[in-house]
Amino acid sequence: MNHAIRTAILLGGGAAAGLALALGLEAGVGHTPVNADVIAMPPPVATARTVPTDAGQLQLSFAPVANRAAPAVVNVYSARVNRSRATMMDDPFFRQFFGGGAPQPRVEQSLGSGVIIEADGLIVTNNHVVQGADEILVALSDRREFKAKLVFADAKSDLALLKIDTKSVKLPVIRLGDSDRAQVGDVVLAVGNPFGVGQTVTHGIVSAVARTGVGVSDYQFFIQTDAAINPGNSGGALLDLHGDLVGINSTIYSRSGGSNGIGFAIPANIVRVFLSAAGSGKLVTGWIGAEGEAITADSARLAGLDRPGGVLVTAVSPGSPAASAGIRVGDVLTAIDGKDVADPGMLRYRIATQGVGTRLDVALLRAGRVEHVALTLTKPPETPTRSLTTIGGDNLLNGVTIGNLSPAFAQELGAGLPEHGVVVTAVAAAA
């Protein structure tokens, strides 16, 4: 495939017609505190999977699942006013005759979907659907419309939490599932509002459960599906056949802008962590204090492994949870709480789905033996301080802003950065 034309496309964009035109723009959207802790429901109990054994079992219908879940999937319309001066009026010649040009407001509208996760009107969607919006309108499946407030948003996870005032009327909800139970081949349904045509349900299977390198969320860990997902589906639901939320549809790979059978959803377990952080207003990922690299075929042979897999520890921060647990450079981390860790991206995901203060069982290989250690996730420390400095003077780095990396600063900037060193945070236009 020509990688130059394979593009990751965020699904919540484009001009929204019809209902979006009804948006008023008098009041801006503000981040408001959550009045009560958002309670993430525990994952449902796993049930055994069976293969159809006769024609009757093959003649199934997804209608019961769709009918139960669809009322809890909403349309999200957002509008942002871009005020800019008339270009002609910036010219001194015209300004002497007509004065300064008045700002020319231009309304940018976008369209996406959302999932009701609390009956009192809490809705999860993608951050990129509502980012920078001056006003947000939510339309339910029964065509009722509500203005929404942005309660909490996190760009790194590409998730946002909205609240609508239902006047104490309870709304249908979708239960959060356990995305770690999703398996390749499981049937899933995608529900959303593609291209603004109205609520649409499509079906497919889970194509991959640990897809990385998509480039949308810092967690770099997505559920891939071939269910038809198109622009406008962003923030919509990916459901299992129990009607539980497996993921939030987020992006696609496409040459044309439409569905090519390669869609990606943010796992429900990341959504659960995001909701638990809404009360504090900041999503902080736990820290173990160990850095590592993927196991290659060569390093697997040196480590005595029969195949590549796991994370080779290359650095351990003194005083960190990893150091306290006895993890050493050269150890190979293979599992967290019994769940495989195939590479550094999956290690970050396993940690990201657990809250600060959670105690983890870590399986590792050391000198050819499997060992288990226990550690407790902590907040990443801000040591050393970032000490941002802009370089001046007559040199090649004039106008470049640099700072000290720390575990906390590295997490803030994005996954994949080392926890120590110096990082460039800004470059002046003339630099």
Short mmCIF file of C-alpha atoms in Angstrom, two decimals:
data_model
loop_
_atom_site.label_atom_id
_atom_site.label_comp_id
_atom_site.label_asym_id
_atom_site.label_seq_id
_atom_site.Cartn_x
_atom_site.Cartn_y
_atom_site.Cartn_z
CA MET A 1 0.00 0.00 0.00
CA ASN A 2 1.18 3.51 -0.74
CA HIS A 3 1.66 4.89 2.79
CA ALA A 4 1.76 8.42 1.43
CA ILE A 5 -1.95 8.29 0.66
CA ARG A 6 -3.10 6.22 3.63
CA THR A 7 -4.47 8.86 5.97
CA ALA A 8 -5.78 8.76 9.52
CA ILE A 9 -8.97 10.82 9.50
CA LEU A 10 -10.68 12.15 12.62
CA LEU A 11 -14.37 11.54 12.22
CA GLY A 12 -15.90 14.58 13.92
CA GLY A 13 -15.41 17.31 11.39
CA GLY A 14 -16.93 19.03 8.41
CA ALA A 15 -19.69 21.57 8.12
CA ALA A 16 -22.89 20.49 9.83
CA ALA A 17 -26.15 21.39 8.14
CA GLY A 18 -29.73 21.62 9.35
CA LEU A 19 -29.87 21.31 13.09
CA ALA A 20 -26.47 22.88 13.63
CA LEU A 21 -27.75 26.13 12.10
CA ALA A 22 -30.03 26.55 15.10
CA LEU A 23 -27.10 27.10 17.43
CA GLY A 24 -27.15 30.40 19.27
CA LEU A 25 -23.76 31.95 19.99
CA GLU A 26 -24.41 34.34 22.85
CA ALA A 27 -22.80 32.26 25.59
CA GLY A 28 -19.49 30.46 25.55
CA VAL A 29 -18.77 26.96 26.73
CA GLY A 30 -16.95 26.75 30.05
CA HIS A 31 -15.30 23.96 31.96
CA THR A 32 -17.53 23.42 34.98
CA PRO A 33 -16.68 21.26 37.98
CA VAL A 34 -18.41 17.94 38.42
CA ASN A 35 -20.91 18.20 41.27
CA ALA A 36 -20.48 14.53 42.22
CA ASP A 37 -17.94 11.87 41.51
CA VAL A 38 -18.56 10.11 38.24
CA ILE A 39 -19.11 6.48 39.14
CA ALA A 40 -17.68 4.10 36.56
CA MET A 41 -19.69 0.91 36.51
CA PRO A 42 -17.75 -2.32 37.05
CA PRO A 43 -17.18 -4.43 33.94
CA PRO A 44 -19.90 -6.99 33.21
CA VAL A 45 -19.32 -10.67 33.91
CA ALA A 46 -17.81 -12.53 30.97
CA THR A 47 -19.94 -15.08 29.14
CA ALA A 48 -18.81 -17.99 27.01
CA ARG A 49 -18.65 -17.53 23.23
CA THR A 50 -20.24 -20.17 21.00
CA VAL A 51 -20.07 -20.88 17.28
CA PRO A 52 -23.43 -21.15 15.43
CA THR A 53 -24.26 -24.84 14.88
CA ASP A 54 -27.33 -24.70 12.62
CA ALA A 55 -29.11 -22.47 10.11
CA GLY A 56 -31.53 -21.21 12.73
CA GLN A 57 -28.73 -19.80 14.83
CA LEU A 58 -27.24 -18.11 11.77
CA GLN A 59 -30.51 -16.29 11.04
CA LEU A 60 -29.95 -13.83 13.85
CA SER A 61 -30.93 -10.19 14.11
CA PHE A 62 -29.11 -7.32 15.76
CA ALA A 63 -32.39 -5.46 16.29
CA PRO A 64 -32.68 -6.19 20.06
CA VAL A 65 -29.20 -4.78 20.69
CA ALA A 66 -29.71 -1.79 18.38
CA ASN A 67 -33.14 -0.96 19.82
CA ARG A 68 -31.81 -1.06 23.37
CA ALA A 69 -28.63 0.94 22.77
CA ALA A 70 -29.54 3.40 20.02
CA PRO A 71 -31.58 5.77 22.27
CA ALA A 72 -28.41 6.36 24.32
CA VAL A 73 -26.38 7.52 21.29
CA VAL A 74 -26.79 11.23 20.52
CA ASN A 75 -25.83 13.71 17.84
CA VAL A 76 -23.37 16.41 18.91
CA TYR A 77 -23.25 19.71 17.03
CA SER A 78 -20.64 22.32 17.91
CA ALA A 79 -20.01 25.83 16.67
CA ARG A 80 -17.01 28.11 17.02
CA VAL A 81 -16.96 31.80 16.12
CA ASN A 82 -13.78 32.86 14.36
CA ARG A 83 -13.63 36.65 14.50
CA SER A 84 -11.14 38.26 12.12
CA ARG A 85 -10.76 41.76 10.79
CA ALA A 86 -11.57 42.48 7.17
CA THR A 87 -8.33 42.04 5.27
CA MET A 88 -8.87 45.10 3.07
CA MET A 89 -9.36 47.30 6.14
CA ASP A 90 -5.91 46.38 7.40
CA ASP A 91 -4.45 48.35 4.49
CA PRO A 92 -3.49 51.91 5.66
CA PHE A 93 -4.81 53.37 2.38
CA PHE A 94 -8.37 52.15 2.98
CA ARG A 95 -8.21 52.72 6.74
CA GLN A 96 -7.74 56.49 6.27
CA PHE A 97 -11.07 56.66 4.44
CA PHE A 98 -13.15 54.02 6.20
CA GLY A 99 -11.53 53.64 9.61
CA GLY A 100 -10.64 50.32 11.19
CA GLY A 101 -12.32 47.26 9.82
CA ALA A 102 -14.91 45.71 12.10
CA PRO A 103 -14.35 42.08 13.06
CA GLN A 104 -16.02 39.74 10.61
CA PRO A 105 -17.43 36.78 12.54
CA ARG A 106 -17.29 33.44 10.79
CA VAL A 107 -19.03 30.43 12.31
CA GLU A 108 -17.26 27.10 12.00
CA GLN A 109 -19.56 24.16 12.60
CA SER A 110 -18.75 20.52 13.19
CA LEU A 111 -20.70 17.36 13.72
CA GLY A 112 -20.15 14.21 15.75
CA SER A 113 -21.81 11.72 18.04
CA GLY A 114 -21.87 10.97 21.76
CA VAL A 115 -22.84 8.26 24.24
CA ILE A 116 -25.03 8.79 27.33
CA ILE A 117 -23.30 7.07 30.24
CA GLU A 118 -25.28 8.52 33.18
CA ALA A 119 -29.07 8.88 33.26
CA ASP A 120 -28.88 12.47 34.50
CA GLY A 121 -27.35 13.62 31.20
CA LEU A 122 -23.61 12.88 31.22
CA ILE A 123 -22.36 12.21 27.71
CA VAL A 124 -18.97 11.00 26.48
CA THR A 125 -17.67 12.07 23.08
CA ASN A 126 -14.36 12.76 21.36
CA ASN A 127 -12.41 15.84 22.38
CA HIS A 128 -11.80 16.77 18.75
CA VAL A 129 -15.58 16.99 18.18
CA VAL A 130 -16.02 19.85 20.69
CA GLN A 131 -12.54 21.34 21.04
CA GLY A 132 -12.64 25.14 20.89
CA ALA A 133 -16.44 25.24 20.60
CA ASP A 134 -18.33 28.35 21.69
CA GLU A 135 -21.55 26.40 21.95
CA ILE A 136 -22.54 22.75 21.83
CA LEU A 137 -25.96 21.33 20.98
CA VAL A 138 -26.99 17.73 21.69
CA ALA A 139 -29.88 16.08 19.85
CA LEU A 140 -31.33 12.86 21.27
CA SER A 141 -32.61 10.03 19.12
CA ASP A 142 -36.19 11.23 19.78
CA ARG A 143 -35.23 14.68 18.34
CA ARG A 144 -35.22 16.52 21.66
CA GLU A 145 -32.46 19.14 21.72
CA PHE A 146 -30.37 20.41 24.63
CA LYS A 147 -27.56 22.89 24.99
CA ALA A 148 -24.59 21.13 26.53
CA LYS A 149 -21.82 22.22 28.87
CA LEU A 150 -18.29 20.94 28.56
CA VAL A 151 -17.54 19.39 31.96
CA PHE A 152 -14.15 17.84 31.32
CA ALA A 153 -11.87 17.24 28.36
CA ASP A 154 -8.51 15.61 27.81
CA ALA A 155 -6.69 16.09 24.52
CA LYS A 156 -4.22 13.27 25.11
CA SER A 157 -6.95 10.64 25.36
CA ASP A 158 -9.16 12.52 22.84
CA LEU A 159 -12.16 12.26 25.16
CA ALA A 160 -14.62 14.87 26.43
CA LEU A 161 -17.48 14.79 28.94
CA LEU A 162 -20.63 16.84 28.31
CA LYS A 163 -23.60 17.57 30.57
CA ILE A 164 -27.14 18.41 29.54
CA ASP A 165 -29.93 19.58 31.86
CA THR A 166 -32.74 17.03 31.55
CA LYS A 167 -34.92 18.65 34.26
CA SER A 168 -34.65 15.44 36.34
CA VAL A 169 -35.90 13.29 33.46
CA LYS A 170 -33.86 10.07 33.34
CA LEU A 171 -32.27 9.15 30.02
CA PRO A 172 -31.35 5.73 28.63
CA VAL A 173 -27.69 4.82 29.11
CA ILE A 174 -25.13 2.43 27.69
CA ARG A 175 -23.18 0.34 30.17
CA LEU A 176 -19.39 0.41 30.02
CA GLY A 177 -18.01 -2.98 29.05
CA ASP A 178 -14.56 -4.46 29.63
CA SER A 179 -12.62 -3.79 26.44
CA ASP A 180 -9.88 -6.19 27.53
CA ARG A 181 -12.34 -9.02 26.91
CA ALA A 182 -12.79 -8.10 23.25
CA GLN A 183 -11.32 -10.73 20.95
CA VAL A 184 -10.51 -10.71 17.26
CA GLY A 185 -13.58 -12.01 15.45
CA ASP A 186 -16.16 -10.74 17.95
CA VAL A 187 -19.17 -9.14 16.26
CA VAL A 188 -19.59 -5.44 17.06
CA LEU A 189 -22.05 -2.69 16.14
CA ALA A 190 -21.10 0.92 15.40
CA VAL A 191 -23.76 3.54 16.18
CA GLY A 192 -23.43 7.20 15.21
CA ASN A 193 -24.44 9.99 12.86
CA PRO A 194 -22.27 9.62 9.72
CA PHE A 195 -22.26 12.63 7.39
CA GLY A 196 -25.19 14.07 9.36
CA VAL A 197 -27.72 11.76 7.68
CA GLY A 198 -29.13 10.65 11.03
CA GLN A 199 -28.53 7.84 13.45
CA THR A 200 -27.07 4.82 11.69
CA VAL A 201 -26.16 1.33 12.90
CA THR A 202 -23.53 -0.74 11.08
CA HIS A 203 -21.96 -4.05 12.00
CA GLY A 204 -18.64 -5.81 11.60
CA ILE A 205 -16.10 -7.65 13.66
CA VAL A 206 -13.17 -6.77 15.89
CA SER A 207 -10.22 -6.81 13.48
CA ALA A 208 -7.49 -6.19 16.08
CA VAL A 209 -7.47 -5.44 19.79
CA ALA A 210 -4.06 -3.88 20.27
CA ARG A 211 -3.58 -1.62 17.28
CA THR A 212 -0.88 1.01 17.82
CA GLY A 213 0.65 3.79 15.75
CA VAL A 214 -2.70 5.34 14.78
CA GLY A 215 -1.50 8.78 15.86
CA VAL A 216 -4.71 10.11 17.42
CA SER A 217 -4.43 9.41 21.15
CA ASP A 218 -1.30 9.43 23.29
CA TYR A 219 -2.21 5.99 24.60
CA GLN A 220 -1.55 4.51 21.14
CA PHE A 221 -3.81 1.55 21.77
CA PHE A 222 -7.03 1.07 19.80
CA ILE A 223 -9.65 -1.49 18.94
CA GLN A 224 -9.75 -1.89 15.16
CA THR A 225 -12.99 -2.83 13.41
CA ASP A 226 -14.30 -3.23 9.88
CA ALA A 227 -17.76 -1.95 10.86
CA ALA A 228 -18.55 0.96 8.55
CA ILE A 229 -17.44 4.17 10.29
CA ASN A 230 -17.57 7.52 8.50
CA PRO A 231 -17.12 11.25 9.27
CA GLY A 232 -19.74 12.17 11.87
CA ASN A 233 -19.29 8.89 13.76
CA SER A 234 -16.67 10.42 16.07
CA GLY A 235 -17.76 9.98 19.67
CA GLY A 236 -20.27 7.29 18.77
CA ALA A 237 -20.56 3.85 20.30
CA LEU A 238 -18.86 0.59 19.40
CA LEU A 239 -21.00 -2.10 21.04
CA ASP A 240 -20.72 -5.80 21.71
CA LEU A 241 -23.71 -8.09 21.25
CA HIS A 242 -24.75 -7.54 24.87
CA GLY A 243 -25.19 -3.84 24.09
CA ASP A 244 -22.23 -2.88 26.28
CA LEU A 245 -19.79 -0.18 25.24
CA VAL A 246 -16.56 -1.66 23.87
CA GLY A 247 -15.13 1.64 22.64
CA ILE A 248 -15.70 5.19 21.43
CA ASN A 249 -15.35 5.46 17.65
CA SER A 250 -12.63 7.96 16.86
CA THR A 251 -10.84 7.72 13.53
CA ILE A 252 -10.41 5.80 10.27
CA TYR A 253 -7.76 5.06 7.71
CA SER A 254 -9.05 6.12 4.33
CA ARG A 255 -7.94 7.19 0.86
CA SER A 256 -11.29 8.73 0.00
CA GLY A 257 -12.49 10.18 3.32
CA GLY A 258 -15.11 7.45 3.67
CA SER A 259 -15.07 4.02 5.25
CA ASN A 260 -12.61 1.49 3.84
CA GLY A 261 -13.21 -1.03 6.58
CA ILE A 262 -10.40 0.22 8.83
CA GLY A 263 -11.85 2.07 11.80
CA PHE A 264 -10.50 2.65 15.29
CA ALA A 265 -12.18 3.04 18.68
CA ILE A 266 -10.80 4.21 22.03
CA PRO A 267 -11.17 1.22 24.40
CA ALA A 268 -13.88 1.39 27.05
CA ASN A 269 -11.32 0.82 29.80
CA ILE A 270 -9.63 4.11 28.86
CA VAL A 271 -13.06 5.76 28.98
CA ARG A 272 -13.55 4.36 32.49
CA VAL A 273 -10.28 5.93 33.71
CA PHE A 274 -11.21 9.22 32.02
CA LEU A 275 -14.55 9.31 33.85
CA SER A 276 -12.93 8.62 37.21
CA ALA A 277 -10.64 11.63 36.64
CA ALA A 278 -13.50 14.01 35.84
CA GLY A 279 -14.07 14.89 39.49
CA SER A 280 -10.54 16.24 39.92
CA GLY A 281 -10.51 17.93 36.52
CA LYS A 282 -7.19 16.40 35.47
CA LEU A 283 -6.32 13.03 34.04
CA VAL A 284 -3.08 11.78 35.58
CA THR A 285 -1.65 8.47 34.43
CA GLY A 286 0.05 6.28 37.00
CA TRP A 287 3.84 5.95 37.00
CA ILE A 288 6.08 2.97 37.68
CA GLY A 289 9.45 4.61 37.01
CA ALA A 290 10.81 2.10 34.50
CA GLU A 291 11.63 2.78 30.85
CA GLY A 292 12.07 0.11 28.22
CA GLU A 293 12.18 -0.88 24.60
CA ALA A 294 10.52 -3.52 22.46
CA ILE A 295 12.08 -6.96 22.25
CA THR A 296 13.45 -7.69 18.78
CA ALA A 297 14.34 -11.10 17.39
CA ASP A 298 18.01 -10.50 18.28
CA SER A 299 17.34 -9.29 21.82
CA ALA A 300 14.92 -12.18 22.33
CA ARG A 301 17.71 -14.65 21.59
CA LEU A 302 20.06 -12.84 23.99
CA ALA A 303 17.39 -12.89 26.72
CA GLY A 304 16.71 -16.59 26.19
CA LEU A 305 13.21 -16.05 24.81
CA ASP A 306 11.72 -18.35 22.20
CA ARG A 307 10.07 -15.40 20.41
CA PRO A 308 10.00 -11.57 20.51
CA GLY A 309 7.62 -10.08 23.05
CA GLY A 310 7.70 -8.04 26.22
CA VAL A 311 9.51 -4.88 27.25
CA LEU A 312 13.24 -4.87 27.95
CA VAL A 313 13.91 -2.55 30.90
CA THR A 314 16.60 -0.01 29.98
CA ALA A 315 16.33 2.42 32.92
CA VAL A 316 14.86 2.44 36.43
CA SER A 317 14.41 5.72 38.32
CA PRO A 318 15.81 5.67 41.89
CA GLY A 319 13.07 5.68 44.51
CA SER A 320 10.38 4.81 41.95
CA PRO A 321 7.75 2.08 42.40
CA ALA A 322 9.73 -0.11 40.00
CA ALA A 323 12.93 0.36 42.01
CA SER A 324 11.12 -0.36 45.28
CA ALA A 325 9.71 -3.56 43.76
CA GLY A 326 13.19 -4.71 42.76
CA ILE A 327 12.84 -4.33 38.99
CA ARG A 328 16.28 -4.04 37.37
CA VAL A 329 17.78 -2.98 34.06
CA GLY A 330 17.81 -6.06 31.83
CA ASP A 331 14.56 -7.51 33.16
CA VAL A 332 11.88 -8.29 30.57
CA LEU A 333 8.36 -7.24 31.60
CA THR A 334 5.86 -9.71 30.15
CA ALA A 335 2.51 -9.13 31.89
CA ILE A 336 0.55 -6.78 34.16
CA ASP A 337 -2.08 -8.43 36.36
CA GLY A 338 -1.98 -11.49 34.13
CA LYS A 339 -2.49 -9.52 30.90
CA ASP A 340 0.22 -9.75 28.27
CA VAL A 341 2.57 -6.83 27.62
CA ALA A 342 3.90 -7.22 24.08
CA ASP A 343 5.64 -3.86 23.63
CA PRO A 344 6.13 -0.43 25.29
CA GLY A 345 2.86 0.87 23.84
CA MET A 346 0.91 -1.94 25.46
CA LEU A 347 2.76 -1.37 28.74
CA ARG A 348 1.65 2.28 28.69
CA TYR A 349 -1.91 1.16 27.99
CA ARG A 350 -1.94 -1.38 30.83
CA ILE A 351 -0.74 1.32 33.22
CA ALA A 352 -3.13 3.95 31.80
CA THR A 353 -6.17 1.77 32.52
CA GLN A 354 -5.28 1.65 36.23
CA GLY A 355 -5.63 4.56 38.62
CA VAL A 356 -2.96 6.12 40.79
CA GLY A 357 -2.69 4.08 43.99
CA THR A 358 -3.54 0.78 42.28
CA ARG A 359 -1.39 -2.19 43.26
CA LEU A 360 -0.22 -4.25 40.28
CA ASP A 361 1.25 -7.71 39.86
CA VAL A 362 4.10 -7.53 37.33
CA ALA A 363 5.44 -10.67 35.66
CA LEU A 364 9.02 -10.49 34.41
CA LEU A 365 11.79 -12.66 33.06
CA ARG A 366 15.15 -12.55 34.82
CA ALA A 367 18.01 -14.91 34.02
CA GLY A 368 15.62 -17.24 32.23
CA ARG A 369 13.21 -17.48 35.18
CA VAL A 370 9.70 -16.06 35.51
CA GLU A 371 9.29 -13.89 38.60
CA HIS A 372 6.44 -11.81 39.98
CA VAL A 373 6.77 -8.52 41.83
CA ALA A 374 4.12 -6.17 43.25
CA LEU A 375 4.18 -2.40 42.93
CA THR A 376 1.82 0.51 43.52
CA LEU A 377 1.27 3.19 40.89
CA THR A 378 2.11 6.75 41.98
CA LYS A 379 1.82 10.16 40.39
CA PRO A 380 4.79 10.98 38.16
CA PRO A 381 7.16 13.38 39.96
CA GLU A 382 8.07 16.84 38.65
CA THR A 383 11.78 16.33 39.30
CA PRO A 384 13.78 18.14 38.08
CA THR A 385 11.64 21.26 37.61
CA ARG A 386 10.99 22.07 33.97
CA SER A 387 12.70 25.52 34.15
CA LEU A 388 11.59 26.68 30.72
CA THR A 389 14.14 29.01 29.13
CA THR A 390 14.11 30.87 25.81
CA ILE A 391 17.55 31.14 24.27
CA GLY A 392 18.58 34.58 23.02
CA GLY A 393 21.63 36.08 21.41
CA ASP A 394 23.24 35.74 18.03
CA ASN A 395 23.32 31.96 17.58
CA LEU A 396 21.52 29.16 15.79
CA LEU A 397 19.25 28.48 18.79
CA ASN A 398 17.99 32.05 19.14
CA GLY A 399 14.24 31.95 19.89
CA VAL A 400 14.21 28.29 20.90
CA THR A 401 12.52 27.47 24.23
CA ILE A 402 13.85 24.46 26.12
CA GLY A 403 13.06 22.79 29.43
CA ASN A 404 14.08 19.94 31.68
CA LEU A 405 12.21 16.70 31.21
CA SER A 406 10.75 14.97 34.23
CA PRO A 407 8.32 12.04 34.44
CA ALA A 408 5.42 14.47 34.96
CA PHE A 409 6.48 16.84 32.16
CA ALA A 410 7.10 13.95 29.76
CA GLN A 411 3.61 12.60 30.45
CA GLU A 412 2.12 16.06 29.92
CA LEU A 413 3.85 16.50 26.57
CA GLY A 414 2.86 13.10 25.29
CA ALA A 415 3.64 9.41 25.39
CA GLY A 416 6.91 8.15 24.00
CA LEU A 417 9.22 10.82 25.41
CA PRO A 418 12.06 9.81 27.74
CA GLU A 419 11.62 10.82 31.36
CA HIS A 420 14.95 12.64 31.59
CA GLY A 421 16.83 15.08 29.37
CA VAL A 422 16.15 18.42 27.71
CA VAL A 423 13.21 19.03 25.39
CA VAL A 424 12.41 21.81 22.89
CA THR A 425 8.95 23.16 23.72
CA ALA A 426 8.68 26.09 21.29
CA VAL A 427 10.47 27.72 18.37
CA ALA A 428 9.94 31.40 17.54
CA ALA A 429 8.77 32.08 14.01
CA ALA A 430 11.99 33.83 13.06
CA ALA A 431 14.23 31.21 14.69
#
